[in-house]
Coordinates of C-alpha atoms in Angstrom, one line a residue:
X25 CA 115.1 75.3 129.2
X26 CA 115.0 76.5 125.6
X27 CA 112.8 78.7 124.0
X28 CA 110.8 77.3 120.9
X29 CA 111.9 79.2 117.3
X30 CA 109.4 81.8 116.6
X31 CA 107.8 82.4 113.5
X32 CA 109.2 85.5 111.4
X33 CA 106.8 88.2 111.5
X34 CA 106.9 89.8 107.9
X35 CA 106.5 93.6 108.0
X36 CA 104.3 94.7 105.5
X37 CA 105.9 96.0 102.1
X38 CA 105.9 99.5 101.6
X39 CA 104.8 101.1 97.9
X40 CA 105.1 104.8 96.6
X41 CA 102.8 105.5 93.9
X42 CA 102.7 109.2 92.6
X43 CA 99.0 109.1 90.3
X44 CA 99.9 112.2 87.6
X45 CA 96.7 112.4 85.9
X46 CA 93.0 112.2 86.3
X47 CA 93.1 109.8 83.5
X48 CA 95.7 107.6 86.0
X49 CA 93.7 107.8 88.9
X50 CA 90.8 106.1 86.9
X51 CA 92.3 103.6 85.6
X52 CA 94.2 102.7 89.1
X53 CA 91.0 103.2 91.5
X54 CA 88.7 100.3 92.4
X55 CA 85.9 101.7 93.5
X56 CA 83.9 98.0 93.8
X57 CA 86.0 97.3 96.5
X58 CA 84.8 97.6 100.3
X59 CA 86.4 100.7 101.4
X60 CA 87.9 101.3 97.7
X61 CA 91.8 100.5 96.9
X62 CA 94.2 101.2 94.1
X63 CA 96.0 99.4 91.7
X64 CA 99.7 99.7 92.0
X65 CA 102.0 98.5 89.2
X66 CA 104.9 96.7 90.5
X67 CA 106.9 94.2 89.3
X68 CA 107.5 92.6 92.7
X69 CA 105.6 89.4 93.8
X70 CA 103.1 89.3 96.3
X71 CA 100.1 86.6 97.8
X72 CA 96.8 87.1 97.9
X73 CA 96.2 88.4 101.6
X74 CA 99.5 90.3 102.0
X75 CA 99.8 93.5 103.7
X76 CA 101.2 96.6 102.4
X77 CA 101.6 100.1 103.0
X78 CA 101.6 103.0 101.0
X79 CA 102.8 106.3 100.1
X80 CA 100.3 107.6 97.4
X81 CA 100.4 111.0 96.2
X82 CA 98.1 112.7 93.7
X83 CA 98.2 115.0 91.2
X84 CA 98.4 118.7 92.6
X85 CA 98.7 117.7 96.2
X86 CA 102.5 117.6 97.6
X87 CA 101.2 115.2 100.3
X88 CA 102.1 111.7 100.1
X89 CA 98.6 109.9 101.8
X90 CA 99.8 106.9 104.0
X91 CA 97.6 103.9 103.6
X92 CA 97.6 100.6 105.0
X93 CA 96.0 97.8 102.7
X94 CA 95.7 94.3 101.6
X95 CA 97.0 92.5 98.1
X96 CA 93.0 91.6 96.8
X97 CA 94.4 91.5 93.2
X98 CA 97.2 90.5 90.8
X99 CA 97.8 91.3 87.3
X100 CA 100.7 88.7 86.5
X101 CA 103.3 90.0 84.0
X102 CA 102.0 88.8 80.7
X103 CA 98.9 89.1 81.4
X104 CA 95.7 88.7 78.6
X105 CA 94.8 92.0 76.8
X106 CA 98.0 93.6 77.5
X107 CA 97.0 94.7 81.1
X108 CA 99.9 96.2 83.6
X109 CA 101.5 93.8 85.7
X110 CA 101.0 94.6 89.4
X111 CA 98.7 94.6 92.3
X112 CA 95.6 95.5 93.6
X113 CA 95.1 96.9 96.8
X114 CA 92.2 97.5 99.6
X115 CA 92.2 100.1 101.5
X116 CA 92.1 99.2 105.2
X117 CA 88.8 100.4 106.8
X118 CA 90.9 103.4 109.3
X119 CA 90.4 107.2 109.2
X120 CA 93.7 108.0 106.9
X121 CA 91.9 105.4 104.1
X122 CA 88.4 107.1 104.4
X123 CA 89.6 110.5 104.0
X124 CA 91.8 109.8 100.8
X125 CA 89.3 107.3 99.3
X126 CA 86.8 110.3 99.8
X127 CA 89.1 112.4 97.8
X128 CA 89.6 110.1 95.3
X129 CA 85.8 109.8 94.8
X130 CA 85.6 113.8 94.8
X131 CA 88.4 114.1 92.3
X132 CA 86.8 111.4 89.9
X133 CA 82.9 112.6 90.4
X134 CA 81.3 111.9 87.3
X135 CA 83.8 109.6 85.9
X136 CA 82.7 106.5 88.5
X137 CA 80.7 104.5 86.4
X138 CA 82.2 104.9 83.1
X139 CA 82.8 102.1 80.8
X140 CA 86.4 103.2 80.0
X141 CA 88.6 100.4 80.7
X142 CA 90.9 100.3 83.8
X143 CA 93.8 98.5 85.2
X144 CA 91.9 95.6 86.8
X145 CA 88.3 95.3 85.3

């Protein structure tokens, strides 16, 4: 009896993104998505619908936040307008992406419906 070939199971990619500035973290954070998300500049491909994992650190905090997300957006190298090639990602809707999406929000108070441009829009 043989077995039938099983499908690989791709493990998600894994990102490190260290945001320096307030400035940075505006222009990366996508607050207009459900449970917010980040944009993460990477020259790497990726599908709409892929999973990822991060390791985001922010300015004056030594911890590196783990997140768990999905690809929502992509900035293609080239792109119109001079924008950054690289990915947009939701947060997943867990406890570890609540908290740091809450201290994004805290960080940027004030800022969140600016009119500066951004990464994505």
């Amino acid at each position: 009896m043989t077995q039938a070939a099983r499908p690989a199971v791709s493990r998600p990619s894994v990102l490190s993104l260290n945001i320096s500035s307030k400035s940075a973290l505006y222009a990366a954070y996508m607050p207009f998505l459900v449970n917010g998300g980040i944009f993460v500049p990477t020259p790497k491909s990726y599908r709409l619908g892929d999973e990822v994992f991060m390791l985001l650190q922010l300015m004056d905090d030594a911890t590196r936040h783990p997140v768990a997300g999905t690809v929502v957006w992509i900035t293609p190298d080239g792109a119109q307008g001079g924008k950054t090639q690289g990915i947009g990602v939701q947060f997943s809707p867990d406890e570890s992406s609540r908290v740091l999406r809450d201290r994004i929000e805290k960080v940027l108070a004030g800022h969140l419906g600016s009119s500066r441009p951004t990464h994505t829009l």
